[in-house]
Each structure stands twice: as C-alpha cells, then as structure tokens.
Coordinates of C-alpha atoms in Angstrom, one line a residue:
Chain A
M19 CA 127.9 104.4 151.2
S20 CA 126.4 101.0 150.8
E21 CA 128.8 99.4 153.3
T22 CA 127.9 101.7 156.1
A23 CA 124.2 101.4 155.1
I24 CA 124.3 97.7 155.5
S25 CA 126.2 97.7 158.7
A26 CA 123.8 100.1 160.2
A27 CA 120.9 98.0 159.1
A28 CA 122.1 95.1 161.0
S29 CA 123.3 96.8 164.2
P30 CA 120.9 99.5 165.4
D31 CA 123.3 101.0 167.9
V32 CA 125.3 102.7 165.1
T33 CA 124.2 106.4 164.7
P34 CA 121.8 106.5 161.9
P35 CA 122.9 108.0 158.6
P36 CA 120.6 110.6 156.9
E37 CA 118.5 107.9 155.3
R38 CA 117.8 104.8 157.4
P39 CA 119.0 101.9 155.3
V40 CA 116.0 99.9 156.4
W41 CA 113.9 102.4 154.5
R42 CA 116.1 102.2 151.4
I43 CA 115.8 98.4 151.5
I44 CA 112.0 98.6 151.8
R45 CA 111.8 101.2 149.1
D46 CA 113.9 99.1 146.7
F47 CA 112.1 96.0 147.6
R48 CA 108.7 97.6 146.7
K49 CA 109.9 98.3 143.2
S50 CA 109.3 94.8 142.1
P51 CA 105.6 93.8 141.9
L52 CA 106.5 90.2 141.6
A53 CA 108.5 90.2 144.9
L54 CA 105.6 92.1 146.6
F55 CA 103.2 89.5 145.4
G56 CA 105.6 86.8 146.8
L57 CA 105.8 88.7 150.1
A58 CA 102.0 89.0 150.3
L59 CA 101.5 85.4 149.5
L60 CA 104.1 84.4 152.2
V61 CA 102.4 86.6 154.8
V62 CA 99.0 85.0 154.0
I63 CA 100.4 81.5 154.1
I64 CA 102.2 82.0 157.4
A65 CA 99.2 83.7 159.0
A66 CA 96.9 80.9 157.8
A67 CA 99.3 78.3 159.1
F68 CA 99.7 80.1 162.4
L69 CA 96.0 80.6 162.9
A70 CA 95.1 77.1 161.7
P71 CA 93.5 75.8 164.9
W72 CA 91.1 78.8 164.9
I73 CA 90.2 79.2 161.3
T74 CA 89.9 75.7 159.9
P75 CA 86.4 74.2 159.8
Q76 CA 87.5 71.1 161.6
N77 CA 90.4 69.9 163.6
P78 CA 91.7 67.2 161.2
Y79 CA 93.4 65.2 163.9
D80 CA 90.6 65.1 166.4
L81 CA 89.1 61.8 165.5
R82 CA 85.7 62.8 167.0
S83 CA 85.3 65.5 164.4
L84 CA 85.9 63.0 161.5
N85 CA 83.2 61.0 159.9
I86 CA 84.1 58.1 157.7
M87 CA 81.0 58.7 155.7
D88 CA 82.7 61.8 154.4
S89 CA 85.7 60.0 153.0
R90 CA 87.0 60.9 149.6
L91 CA 84.5 63.6 148.8
A92 CA 85.3 65.7 145.8
P93 CA 86.1 69.4 146.2
G94 CA 83.0 71.5 147.0
E95 CA 80.8 68.6 148.2
V96 CA 78.8 68.9 151.4
G97 CA 79.6 66.4 154.0
F98 CA 77.4 64.2 156.2
S99 CA 77.6 66.7 159.1
G100 CA 76.8 69.7 156.9
I101 CA 80.3 71.1 156.5
S102 CA 81.1 71.8 152.9
F103 CA 84.6 70.6 151.9
W104 CA 86.0 73.2 149.5
L105 CA 89.1 71.1 148.8
G106 CA 87.5 67.7 149.2
T107 CA 88.3 65.1 151.9
D108 CA 90.9 62.3 152.2
G109 CA 90.5 58.6 152.8
Q110 CA 89.4 59.1 156.4
G111 CA 86.9 61.9 155.8
R112 CA 89.4 64.6 156.8
D113 CA 88.8 68.1 155.3
M114 CA 91.7 68.7 153.0
F115 CA 91.7 72.5 153.6
S116 CA 92.1 71.9 157.4
A117 CA 94.7 69.2 156.9
I118 CA 96.7 71.4 154.6
L119 CA 96.8 74.3 157.0
F120 CA 97.9 72.0 159.8
G121 CA 100.4 70.4 157.5
L122 CA 101.8 73.9 156.6
R123 CA 102.3 74.6 160.3
I124 CA 104.5 71.5 160.7
S125 CA 106.4 72.1 157.5
L126 CA 107.1 75.7 158.3
M127 CA 108.1 74.9 161.9
V128 CA 110.5 72.2 160.8
G129 CA 112.0 74.4 158.1
L130 CA 112.4 77.4 160.4
I131 CA 113.9 75.5 163.4
A132 CA 116.3 73.5 161.3
C133 CA 117.5 76.5 159.2
T134 CA 117.9 78.8 162.2
A135 CA 120.0 76.3 164.0
A136 CA 122.0 75.6 160.8
L137 CA 122.5 79.3 160.3
I138 CA 123.8 79.8 163.9
I139 CA 126.2 76.8 163.6
G140 CA 127.4 77.6 160.1
L141 CA 127.8 81.3 160.9
T142 CA 129.8 80.7 164.0
L143 CA 132.1 78.2 162.4
G144 CA 132.5 80.3 159.2
L145 CA 133.4 83.4 161.1
I146 CA 135.9 81.6 163.4
A147 CA 137.5 79.9 160.3
A148 CA 137.8 83.2 158.5
Y149 CA 139.0 85.3 161.4
F150 CA 141.6 82.9 162.8
G151 CA 142.6 81.3 159.6
G152 CA 145.4 78.7 159.8
R153 CA 144.6 75.2 160.9
I154 CA 141.1 75.9 162.2
D155 CA 140.3 77.3 158.8
T156 CA 141.7 74.3 157.0
I157 CA 139.8 71.8 159.2
V158 CA 136.5 73.6 159.0
M159 CA 136.7 74.1 155.2
R160 CA 137.8 70.5 154.5
L161 CA 134.7 69.4 156.4
V162 CA 132.6 71.8 154.4
D163 CA 134.0 70.6 151.1
L164 CA 133.5 67.0 152.1
H165 CA 130.0 67.8 153.1
L166 CA 129.1 69.7 150.0
S167 CA 130.4 67.0 147.7
F168 CA 127.4 64.9 148.6
P169 CA 123.9 65.8 147.6
P170 CA 121.7 66.9 150.5
I171 CA 119.1 64.3 150.0
L172 CA 121.7 61.5 150.2
V173 CA 123.1 62.8 153.5
A174 CA 119.7 63.2 155.0
L175 CA 118.6 59.7 153.8
I176 CA 121.7 58.1 155.4
L177 CA 121.2 60.0 158.7
L178 CA 117.5 59.0 158.8
A179 CA 118.4 55.5 157.9
I180 CA 120.6 55.4 161.0
L181 CA 118.4 57.4 163.3
G182 CA 115.0 56.4 162.2
R183 CA 112.0 58.6 161.5
G184 CA 110.9 61.3 163.9
L185 CA 110.5 65.0 164.4
E186 CA 113.8 65.6 166.2
N187 CA 115.6 63.3 163.8
I188 CA 114.5 65.1 160.7
I189 CA 115.3 68.5 162.2
F190 CA 118.8 67.1 163.2
A191 CA 119.2 65.7 159.7
L192 CA 118.3 69.0 158.1
I193 CA 120.7 70.9 160.3
I194 CA 123.5 68.5 159.4
V195 CA 122.6 69.0 155.7
Q196 CA 122.6 72.7 155.8
W197 CA 125.2 74.1 158.2
A198 CA 128.0 73.7 155.6
T199 CA 126.3 75.9 153.1
F200 CA 126.0 78.7 155.7
A201 CA 129.6 78.1 156.9
R202 CA 131.0 78.5 153.4
M203 CA 129.1 81.7 152.7
A204 CA 129.9 83.1 156.2
R205 CA 133.6 82.4 155.7
A206 CA 133.7 83.9 152.2
T207 CA 131.9 87.1 153.4
A208 CA 134.0 87.4 156.6
L209 CA 137.2 86.9 154.7
S210 CA 136.5 89.9 152.5
E211 CA 135.3 91.9 155.5
R212 CA 138.3 91.1 157.7
G213 CA 140.6 93.2 155.7
R214 CA 138.5 96.3 156.1
E215 CA 139.5 99.4 158.2
Y216 CA 136.8 99.0 160.8
V217 CA 138.2 95.6 161.9
E218 CA 141.7 97.1 162.0
A219 CA 140.3 100.0 164.0
A220 CA 138.7 97.7 166.5
Q221 CA 141.8 95.7 166.8
S222 CA 144.0 98.8 167.4
L223 CA 141.5 99.9 170.1
G224 CA 142.4 96.6 171.8
L225 CA 138.9 95.1 171.8
S226 CA 138.6 91.5 172.6
Q227 CA 138.5 89.0 169.8
T228 CA 135.1 87.8 170.8
R229 CA 133.8 91.3 170.6
I230 CA 135.4 92.0 167.2
L231 CA 134.1 88.7 165.9
F232 CA 130.5 89.0 167.1
G233 CA 130.1 92.7 167.6
H234 CA 131.8 94.0 164.4
L235 CA 132.4 91.3 161.9
L236 CA 129.1 89.4 162.4
P237 CA 126.7 92.3 161.7
N238 CA 128.5 93.1 158.5
C239 CA 128.4 89.6 157.3
L240 CA 124.6 89.2 157.8
P241 CA 123.1 90.6 154.6
P242 CA 124.2 87.9 152.2
L243 CA 123.5 85.3 154.9
M244 CA 120.0 86.5 155.3
V245 CA 119.4 85.9 151.6
L246 CA 120.8 82.5 151.9
Y247 CA 118.8 81.8 155.0
T248 CA 115.5 82.7 153.2
V249 CA 116.2 80.4 150.2
E250 CA 117.5 77.6 152.4
I251 CA 114.2 77.6 154.4
A252 CA 112.5 76.9 151.1
S253 CA 114.8 74.0 150.3
A254 CA 114.6 72.7 153.9
I255 CA 110.9 72.6 153.6
A256 CA 111.1 70.9 150.2
L257 CA 113.6 68.3 151.5
E258 CA 111.5 67.6 154.6
A259 CA 108.5 67.1 152.4
T260 CA 110.4 64.7 150.1
L261 CA 111.7 62.7 153.0
S262 CA 108.3 62.5 154.6
F263 CA 106.8 61.5 151.3
L264 CA 109.3 58.7 151.0
G265 CA 108.3 57.5 154.5
V266 CA 111.6 58.2 156.2
G267 CA 110.9 61.7 157.5
L268 CA 108.1 62.6 159.9
P269 CA 106.0 60.0 161.5
A270 CA 102.3 59.7 160.7
T271 CA 101.4 61.6 163.9
Q272 CA 103.1 64.7 162.5
P273 CA 101.4 65.0 159.1
S274 CA 103.4 67.6 157.2
L275 CA 102.6 68.4 153.6
G276 CA 104.8 65.6 152.3
L277 CA 102.9 63.0 154.2
L278 CA 99.6 64.4 153.0
I279 CA 100.8 64.1 149.4
A280 CA 102.0 60.6 150.1
N281 CA 98.6 59.6 151.5
G282 CA 96.9 61.0 148.4
F283 CA 99.3 59.3 145.9
Q284 CA 97.4 56.0 146.1
F285 CA 94.2 57.7 145.1
V286 CA 95.6 59.5 142.1
L287 CA 95.5 56.4 140.1
S288 CA 91.8 56.1 140.7
G289 CA 91.2 59.7 139.7
Q290 CA 90.8 61.2 143.1
Y291 CA 93.3 63.9 142.4
W292 CA 92.5 66.4 145.1
I293 CA 94.1 64.5 148.0
S294 CA 97.5 64.8 146.5
V295 CA 97.2 67.9 144.3
F296 CA 96.1 70.5 146.8
P297 CA 98.7 69.9 149.4
G298 CA 101.2 69.9 146.6
I299 CA 99.9 73.3 145.4
A300 CA 100.2 74.6 148.9
L301 CA 103.8 73.4 149.2
L302 CA 104.6 74.9 145.7
L303 CA 103.1 78.2 146.6
L304 CA 105.0 78.3 149.9
I305 CA 108.3 77.6 148.1
V306 CA 107.7 80.0 145.2
A307 CA 106.7 82.7 147.7
I308 CA 109.9 82.3 149.7
N309 CA 112.1 82.1 146.6
L310 CA 110.5 85.3 145.1
V311 CA 111.2 87.2 148.3
G312 CA 114.7 85.7 148.6
D313 CA 115.5 86.6 145.0
R314 CA 114.5 90.2 145.5
L315 CA 116.3 90.4 148.8
R316 CA 119.4 89.3 147.0
D317 CA 119.1 92.2 144.6
V318 CA 118.3 94.7 147.2
L319 CA 121.0 93.8 149.7
N320 CA 123.8 93.4 147.2
P321 CA 125.8 96.5 147.3
R322 CA 126.9 96.1 143.7
N323 CA 123.3 96.7 142.5
I324 CA 123.1 100.1 144.2
T325 CA 124.3 102.9 142.0
Chain B
M13 CA 150.2 62.0 136.3
V14 CA 151.4 63.1 139.8
Y15 CA 148.2 64.9 140.0
V16 CA 146.1 61.9 139.2
I17 CA 147.9 59.8 141.7
R18 CA 147.5 62.4 144.4
R19 CA 143.8 62.7 143.6
L20 CA 143.5 58.9 143.8
L21 CA 145.2 58.8 147.2
Q22 CA 142.9 61.5 148.4
A23 CA 139.9 59.6 147.1
V24 CA 141.0 56.4 148.9
F25 CA 141.4 58.4 152.1
L26 CA 138.0 59.9 151.7
A27 CA 136.5 56.5 151.1
L28 CA 138.2 55.3 154.3
V29 CA 136.8 58.2 156.3
M30 CA 133.4 57.7 155.0
S31 CA 133.4 54.0 155.7
F32 CA 134.5 54.8 159.3
L33 CA 131.7 57.4 159.7
V34 CA 129.1 55.0 158.4
F35 CA 130.3 52.2 160.5
T36 CA 130.4 54.3 163.6
G37 CA 126.9 55.6 162.9
I38 CA 125.6 52.0 162.4
F39 CA 127.6 50.8 165.4
A40 CA 126.2 53.6 167.6
V41 CA 122.6 52.8 166.8
G42 CA 121.6 49.6 168.2
N43 CA 122.1 46.0 168.0
P44 CA 121.3 44.1 164.8
V45 CA 120.9 41.0 167.0
D46 CA 117.6 42.4 168.2
I47 CA 116.3 42.3 164.6
L48 CA 117.9 39.1 163.6
I49 CA 117.1 36.9 166.5
D50 CA 113.8 35.2 167.4
P51 CA 112.4 37.1 170.4
E52 CA 111.9 33.8 172.2
A53 CA 115.5 32.7 171.9
T54 CA 117.3 31.8 175.1
Q55 CA 120.1 33.9 176.5
A56 CA 122.6 31.2 175.5
E57 CA 121.5 31.3 171.9
R58 CA 121.7 35.0 172.0
V59 CA 125.2 35.0 173.3
R60 CA 126.2 32.5 170.7
L61 CA 124.8 34.5 167.8
I62 CA 126.5 37.6 169.1
A63 CA 129.8 35.8 169.2
Q64 CA 129.2 34.3 165.8
L65 CA 128.6 37.7 164.3
G66 CA 131.6 39.1 166.0
L67 CA 129.6 41.7 167.9
D68 CA 131.3 40.9 171.2
R69 CA 134.7 42.2 170.0
P70 CA 135.9 45.7 170.7
F71 CA 134.9 48.5 168.3
H72 CA 138.2 48.9 166.4
E73 CA 138.4 45.1 165.8
Q74 CA 134.9 45.0 164.4
Y75 CA 135.7 47.9 162.1
L76 CA 138.9 46.3 160.8
I77 CA 137.0 43.1 160.1
F78 CA 134.3 45.0 158.4
L79 CA 136.9 46.9 156.3
G80 CA 138.7 43.7 155.4
N81 CA 135.5 42.1 154.2
V82 CA 134.5 45.2 152.3
L83 CA 137.8 45.3 150.5
Q84 CA 137.1 41.7 149.4
G85 CA 133.7 42.9 148.1
D86 CA 131.8 41.3 151.0
F87 CA 129.3 43.6 152.5
G88 CA 127.4 40.8 154.2
N89 CA 124.0 39.3 153.3
S90 CA 120.8 41.3 153.0
F91 CA 118.5 40.5 156.0
V92 CA 115.6 40.6 153.7
Y93 CA 116.7 38.8 150.5
N94 CA 119.4 36.7 152.2
R95 CA 121.7 37.4 149.3
P96 CA 125.0 39.4 149.1
A97 CA 124.2 43.0 149.6
L98 CA 126.6 44.2 147.0
G99 CA 125.2 41.9 144.3
L100 CA 121.7 43.3 145.0
I101 CA 122.9 46.8 144.4
L102 CA 125.1 46.0 141.4
E103 CA 122.3 44.2 139.6
R104 CA 120.0 47.3 140.0
M105 CA 122.7 49.8 139.0
P106 CA 122.1 49.6 135.2
A107 CA 118.5 50.6 135.6
T108 CA 119.5 53.7 137.7
L109 CA 122.4 54.6 135.4
E110 CA 120.1 54.3 132.4
L111 CA 117.6 56.6 134.0
A112 CA 120.2 59.2 135.0
F113 CA 121.7 59.1 131.5
A114 CA 118.4 59.6 129.8
A115 CA 117.7 62.6 132.2
I116 CA 121.1 64.2 131.4
V117 CA 120.5 63.8 127.7
I118 CA 117.1 65.5 128.0
A119 CA 118.5 68.3 130.2
V120 CA 121.4 69.0 127.9
V121 CA 119.7 68.6 124.5
L122 CA 116.8 70.9 125.5
G123 CA 118.6 73.1 128.0
I124 CA 121.6 74.4 126.0
P125 CA 119.6 75.6 122.9
L126 CA 116.9 77.1 125.1
G127 CA 119.4 78.8 127.4
M128 CA 121.4 80.2 124.4
Y129 CA 118.2 81.4 122.9
A130 CA 117.3 83.2 126.1
G131 CA 120.8 84.7 126.3
L132 CA 120.9 85.9 122.7
R133 CA 117.4 87.4 122.7
P134 CA 117.0 88.5 126.3
G135 CA 113.9 90.8 125.9
S136 CA 111.8 88.5 123.7
A137 CA 108.6 86.9 124.9
G138 CA 110.0 83.5 124.1
S139 CA 113.0 83.9 126.3
Q140 CA 110.9 85.3 129.2
A141 CA 108.7 82.3 128.9
V142 CA 111.8 80.1 129.0
M143 CA 113.1 81.8 132.1
A144 CA 109.8 81.8 133.9
G145 CA 109.6 78.1 133.1
S146 CA 113.0 77.5 134.5
I147 CA 112.1 79.3 137.8
L148 CA 109.1 77.1 138.1
G149 CA 111.2 74.0 137.3
F150 CA 113.4 74.9 140.3
S151 CA 110.6 75.4 142.7
V152 CA 108.3 72.5 142.0
P153 CA 109.1 69.7 144.5
N154 CA 110.3 66.8 142.5
F155 CA 108.1 64.1 144.1
W156 CA 104.9 66.1 143.6
Q157 CA 105.9 66.9 140.0
A158 CA 106.2 63.1 139.5
I159 CA 102.7 62.6 140.8
M160 CA 101.4 65.4 138.5
L161 CA 103.2 63.8 135.5
I162 CA 101.6 60.4 136.3
M163 CA 98.2 62.0 136.8
I164 CA 98.2 63.9 133.6
F165 CA 100.2 61.8 131.1
A166 CA 99.5 58.3 132.5
V167 CA 96.1 58.4 134.2
M168 CA 94.2 61.1 132.3
L169 CA 95.8 61.0 128.8
G170 CA 97.0 57.4 129.0
W171 CA 100.0 58.1 126.8
F172 CA 102.6 56.4 129.1
P173 CA 102.5 53.6 131.5
V174 CA 102.1 54.5 135.2
S175 CA 105.2 52.7 136.5
G176 CA 107.8 50.0 136.1
R177 CA 110.6 49.4 133.6
G178 CA 109.7 48.1 130.2
Q179 CA 111.3 45.6 127.9
V180 CA 115.1 45.5 127.8
G181 CA 116.8 45.4 124.5
E182 CA 120.3 44.5 123.7
F183 CA 122.5 46.5 121.4
F184 CA 126.2 45.9 120.9
G185 CA 126.2 43.9 124.1
V186 CA 124.7 46.8 126.2
R187 CA 121.4 45.9 127.7
S188 CA 119.1 48.8 128.1
S189 CA 115.4 49.7 127.9
L190 CA 116.4 52.6 125.7
F191 CA 116.5 50.2 122.8
T192 CA 112.9 49.0 122.7
L193 CA 109.8 51.0 122.1
N194 CA 108.1 49.6 125.1
G195 CA 111.2 50.5 127.2
L196 CA 111.3 54.0 125.9
Q197 CA 107.6 54.4 126.8
H198 CA 108.3 53.3 130.3
I199 CA 111.4 55.5 130.8
A200 CA 109.9 58.7 129.3
L201 CA 108.0 60.0 132.4
P202 CA 110.6 59.1 135.0
A203 CA 113.4 60.5 132.9
I204 CA 111.5 63.7 132.3
N205 CA 110.8 64.0 136.0
L206 CA 114.4 63.5 136.9
A207 CA 115.5 65.9 134.1
I208 CA 113.3 68.9 134.9
G209 CA 115.3 70.4 137.8
H210 CA 118.5 70.0 135.9
L211 CA 117.0 71.3 132.7
A212 CA 116.2 74.5 134.6
L213 CA 119.8 74.7 135.8
V214 CA 121.3 74.1 132.4
I215 CA 119.1 76.8 130.9
R216 CA 120.3 79.3 133.5
L217 CA 123.9 78.4 133.0
A218 CA 123.7 78.5 129.2
R219 CA 121.9 81.8 129.3
S220 CA 124.3 83.6 131.7
G221 CA 127.3 82.1 129.8
T222 CA 125.9 83.3 126.5
Q223 CA 125.3 86.8 127.8
E224 CA 128.8 87.0 129.1
V225 CA 130.5 85.5 126.1
K226 CA 128.6 87.3 123.4
A227 CA 129.9 90.7 124.5
Q228 CA 133.5 89.6 124.2
D229 CA 136.0 90.7 121.6
F230 CA 136.5 87.4 119.9
I231 CA 132.9 87.2 119.1
R232 CA 133.0 90.6 117.6
F233 CA 136.1 89.7 115.7
A234 CA 134.4 86.6 114.3
R235 CA 131.5 88.8 113.1
A236 CA 134.0 91.3 111.6
K237 CA 135.6 88.4 109.7
G238 CA 132.3 87.9 108.2
L239 CA 131.7 84.4 109.6
H240 CA 128.2 83.1 109.3
E241 CA 126.0 83.7 112.4
S242 CA 125.3 80.0 112.8
R243 CA 129.1 79.3 112.9
I244 CA 129.6 82.0 115.5
V245 CA 126.9 80.6 117.7
L246 CA 127.6 76.9 117.2
V247 CA 131.3 77.0 117.3
H248 CA 132.7 80.1 119.1
L249 CA 129.9 80.7 121.5
L250 CA 129.0 77.1 122.3
R251 CA 132.6 76.1 123.0
N252 CA 133.0 78.9 125.5
I253 CA 129.9 78.3 127.5
L254 CA 130.5 74.6 127.8
I255 CA 132.8 74.6 130.8
P256 CA 130.3 75.4 133.5
I257 CA 127.8 73.2 131.8
V258 CA 130.1 70.2 131.7
T259 CA 130.9 70.8 135.3
L260 CA 127.3 70.8 136.2
V261 CA 126.5 67.7 134.2
G262 CA 129.4 65.9 135.8
M263 CA 128.6 67.0 139.3
S264 CA 124.9 66.5 138.8
F265 CA 125.3 63.0 137.5
G266 CA 126.0 62.0 141.1
G267 CA 123.2 64.1 142.3
L268 CA 120.9 62.6 139.7
I269 CA 121.7 59.1 141.0
A270 CA 121.0 60.3 144.5
F271 CA 117.8 62.1 143.5
A272 CA 116.7 59.1 141.5
V273 CA 115.7 57.7 144.9
V274 CA 112.6 59.9 144.7
T275 CA 111.8 59.2 141.0
E276 CA 112.4 55.5 141.3
S277 CA 110.2 55.1 144.4
I278 CA 107.3 56.9 142.7
F279 CA 107.6 55.2 139.3
A280 CA 108.5 51.8 140.8
W281 CA 111.6 51.9 138.7
P282 CA 113.7 48.9 139.8
G283 CA 117.0 50.8 140.4
M284 CA 119.3 51.3 143.4
G285 CA 117.3 54.2 144.7
K286 CA 114.2 52.2 145.2
L287 CA 116.3 49.5 146.8
I288 CA 117.8 51.9 149.3
I289 CA 114.4 53.3 150.3
D290 CA 113.0 49.8 150.7
S291 CA 116.0 48.8 152.7
I292 CA 115.8 51.7 155.0
R293 CA 112.2 51.0 155.7
Q294 CA 112.9 47.3 156.4
L295 CA 116.0 48.1 158.5
D296 CA 118.1 46.0 156.1
R297 CA 121.4 47.4 157.3
P298 CA 123.9 45.5 155.1
V299 CA 122.2 46.8 152.0
V300 CA 122.2 50.4 153.4
V301 CA 125.9 50.3 154.2
A302 CA 126.8 48.7 150.9
Y303 CA 124.7 51.3 149.0
L304 CA 126.4 54.1 150.9
I305 CA 129.9 52.8 150.1
V306 CA 129.0 52.2 146.5
I307 CA 127.6 55.8 146.1
V308 CA 130.6 57.3 147.8
V309 CA 132.9 55.5 145.4
I310 CA 130.8 56.6 142.4
F311 CA 130.9 60.2 143.7
I312 CA 134.7 60.2 144.1
I313 CA 135.2 58.8 140.6
L314 CA 132.8 61.3 139.1
N315 CA 134.5 64.2 140.8
L316 CA 137.8 63.0 139.5
L317 CA 136.4 62.6 136.0
V318 CA 135.0 66.1 136.0
D319 CA 138.3 67.6 136.9
L320 CA 140.0 65.6 134.1
L321 CA 137.4 66.6 131.6
Y322 CA 138.0 70.3 132.4
S323 CA 141.5 70.2 131.1
L324 CA 140.3 68.5 127.8
I325 CA 137.8 71.3 127.1
D326 CA 139.9 74.2 128.3
P327 CA 143.7 73.5 128.1
R328 CA 144.3 76.7 130.0
I329 CA 143.2 74.9 133.2
R330 CA 146.2 73.0 134.4
L331 CA 145.5 70.0 136.5
D332 CA 148.2 70.7 139.1
G333 CA 146.6 74.1 139.6
A334 CA 149.7 76.0 138.4
K335 CA 149.2 79.1 136.4
Q336 CA 150.7 79.3 133.0

C-alpha cells in the first residue's frame, strides 16, 4: 500500500486512492509535537526573513539610518534616535535584530539555491547511473566515491581558495560539495525501484526511456530524496556560515549570519557578547528547526515505519 | 598482500588525479605574476619573470615540471614567508595532529560509555538527556560553539586561556603540549570544541550498536552461562559494537584534521588549518597547493589504514572482498 501511496503523493496525475497519501503524511507528521514545534519555528523564521525589509526597525545596510553614537549598545538600550535595540547594536550602531533578519535572508537564499541545484544535478546523474548501469554507472559512482572521501569543508575551502570569495562562488562551491550525496542516494533508491513491475510495465508499453526515467522512476525516488534535501539545506547553511566566518565565503557586502558572528567575535573578549551570540542563536534555531522537520519527514515517509 | 599493493596503486593514481585537478584549477585562475611582480615593472622584466617561472610553456609541460618537483618534495616557496611551502606545513603538522588526537580521545572515551548506557537503558531520563545532548551537539555550528566556549570558560569563568598553544613538553622523544600542565590548559577548549560533533556521532553509533547487539543470541547465551553483567557488557557487547566506531574514528580523523581549520582559526592554534586559512586569504598559492596535496595523501593513507584495521577487529571481513 505504502508504495502506491508514495508514488501518488509525488505525481498528482495518478488516480487518488481512497485516502490521499498527502493527508496520511500530514496526519502522521502531526503526531510528533517536537516536529510540529520545529515546523512552526521554521515557518516563523522563514516568514521573518522574507518580510525583513518591512518588519525590521531599521534597514541595517542603509548607512543613513545608522548612527555611530549607537554603537555597541547592550540589548534593550534605547538609541540616540529613540529606537530601542532589543538585541543590542554592533560596532557601527547597527540594530542586531534587523541585521539578523537580513542575514537570515541571505543564509536561507544561499542554502536553498545551492541545495536545489545540487539536488537536480545529483538526482539526474543518480537516476541515469542506476537506469543505464554499465560504464555510465561506474564513472558516476567512482566520481561520487572520490568526492565523498573528502570532507565537505575541505572541498569548499579549496574551491574558494581558487575562485575567491563571492556570492556566486560560494553557491557554486556548495553545489559541488553536495551533488554527490544526492547522486548516491538517488542511485540507491532508483536501483531498488528499477526492478519493480511498474517499470517493466512501462517498458513493455514501449514508452521512451526519457519518459520512464523522469515520468515513472523519478517520482518514486523522490520521498527519501526530499528528506535528504531538507537536512542538506541545514548543512549547506551551516557550511556557508562557517566559510563566511572564516573570511573565505560571502563578501562583506552580503552579510550572512556567519559574517555577523565573525564581526562580533572581536567584541566577545571585551564582554560585548550580544553581537556574536544572537546571530549564532538565530543560526542554531534555523538549523535545529530544519533538522527536526527533516527527522520527522524521514519517519513519516519511510514505508517501513507504516504498519 | 596483493590487496595492499592494489590499494596502494589506486592510492597513487588518486593522488595523481588530485594533483592534476588542483593544478588545473590553479592554472585556470589567473596569473601568479600579477601578484609577484611590482606593478611598475617594465614589459621586458615581466616577460623575463614569466620565462623564469616557466609560465610561458604549454600547459602539459608546466604540469610535468610541477609534478617532478612535487615528487622531489619541492612545492615551491611560500610567497609570504619565502620559505619552502612543504616545510611550513610539516612544521605545523604536529600541533594539528595533537589537537585531532586529543579530540578523538575525548569523543571515544566519553562517547562509548554514554552511548552504551543510552542503548542499555533506552527509556531512562539519563539516556534521554544523553540523546537530546547529542542532537544538539550535531546541530550547533562548530565555529559558534567555539565562540561560546571561549566566552563562557575563558572570558567569564577564566578557567582556560583564550587562545594559543601552551608549553610543549617532551616525553620519550615525542614533543607535545599534552605533557605539560600549561599545554593541557591550552588544548582543553580547542580539543573539546573539535570533539563535540564527533562525540555526538560516537554516542549515536554506540547506542544503536548496543541496541542491536544486546538482543542477539550470544548475549543471551552469555547471560545463561551465568557470566557477570560487567563481563558481558565490557567484553561481548563492546567488542561487537566497535567496528562501526573504529570506522568512524578512522574516517573522521581526516575529517577532524580538515575541520580543525575552524577550531584552529578561532583559538589561534598554530596548526596546518590556521596556516591554510591565512594562506588562502593572502593568496599564497604554493602553500595552498602543498597543503592540498599533503591532506590528500593523509586521507589516502587513513582510508587504507581503516580498511586494514577492520580485518584485525573482525576476521570475518576478508580484505580481498571474498566471502568465506
């Protein structure tokens, strides 16, 4: 039952079974309060990041709205211009709350773009490797193995060492780092799907290989990949933050959370903790929220857990 | 033996491929002359320098020259320090290895007992706390965690120094800061920071391994024989959960060396990781290339060692992959 349920979830053109699998997934998902909390947190964070230009008390990168007299105010203090800074200000008098929301925007955007591209590349290569087998499979999988034997941070560091820092470069580096993970998962799933009857049926109907590959095999491989996609977004965001913190990621004109934390690091030693601590908490909340949702999705989408 | 030779050949091939990729990457990106030469130099001086560096030759020739030099241990001189790049890396390697070693010890010594405890008493409050802690350990970004450790234990409490490597002591010819009190104080925070992520992993592996093994027949048989519980846990159980953990420790040692980049930068630990970050920032290409080749070689050796270690722990695993 679970197999058809999942295939129908991914491709809406299939005639719906008595209970729409989407509802089953939502119902199962809701059974875990922790996961619901994670989802709620995630929605709040994404909404706040998306709406940042409209809901923040100041535009932290409009120099006219900054006042150097407000620099390094502790959380809760009222600034020169009468705004109260609930999370304090940084060295340039920037409201940390506003800076964090704008930073979240950049972090989320980088993570989403990089992961989506990596998913598409990895999925395509993995499917092709599994479906055609033979030499293509060997080449792709050798590449994947080679890739995965090096830690992501190292690969990213090397790429950025060659390319230099910049928004496009870090997105490119993250894609390079992550495609192999998706390719391996896609291949493993597609291999187990390839032997099933529906593929055989499609082949005996004389459908084209492209159609079988992307119309039939692909939708059935999606559930485990969606779980991976969720968690990989979290790790992409963490990796981007790390690289930006080290000064090899995003340039200072694209202040992601990692850069905010880096800027605050120098003040930690003199006790002005908030410049580093609050962006870090925002980053941590984002990662934890994504992981909670991903963990639950894994349980809900795994056919073995359904009895 | 055949297996070892085959693996070694594969390793050499891999190193060659990587050196080619790195060289191509560096080659594709721009001209080191622009960095090296005085902007006011004449065209003639420029051409002479290009010829002197061999940059006017075709790509494959340049690569072969590079490869030949590398095989003789010559990675060129650092632009910044004007000393051989390889030497710079090798003299910083002990500090990094020491840090990674300390982190592994922390992760294993704490992780295995905690994980086994969580696996043996799955419902208890203690084991739930352990698991919640391990999830948190996974999620906290390493660099931010380092800042928090510094803030709490160095700035607020003042228990540990903020940064740097302490005194180095000598013991049986091995020089390490693990042998002096001052050195231990300095290594504590960076080692803990590096260990936490892996500690969480070891806990998870030890827990799932314990849960799997404790239900098996030989454990029940050991109980039926009337063996003492501590012997069952420490001998029968521990031995059988070790394989994935050894793999992890072996595989992650390379990862630790790579991730030490973050920890070393924050704690100003004078290891290879800090050197590579500084070199990337200063566009010190020879050092970047040398670091990369060194780390690839380390990785290849580690992967080989892990595979060999497997067969020592579990003789059922045959190296040539044949089934018994």
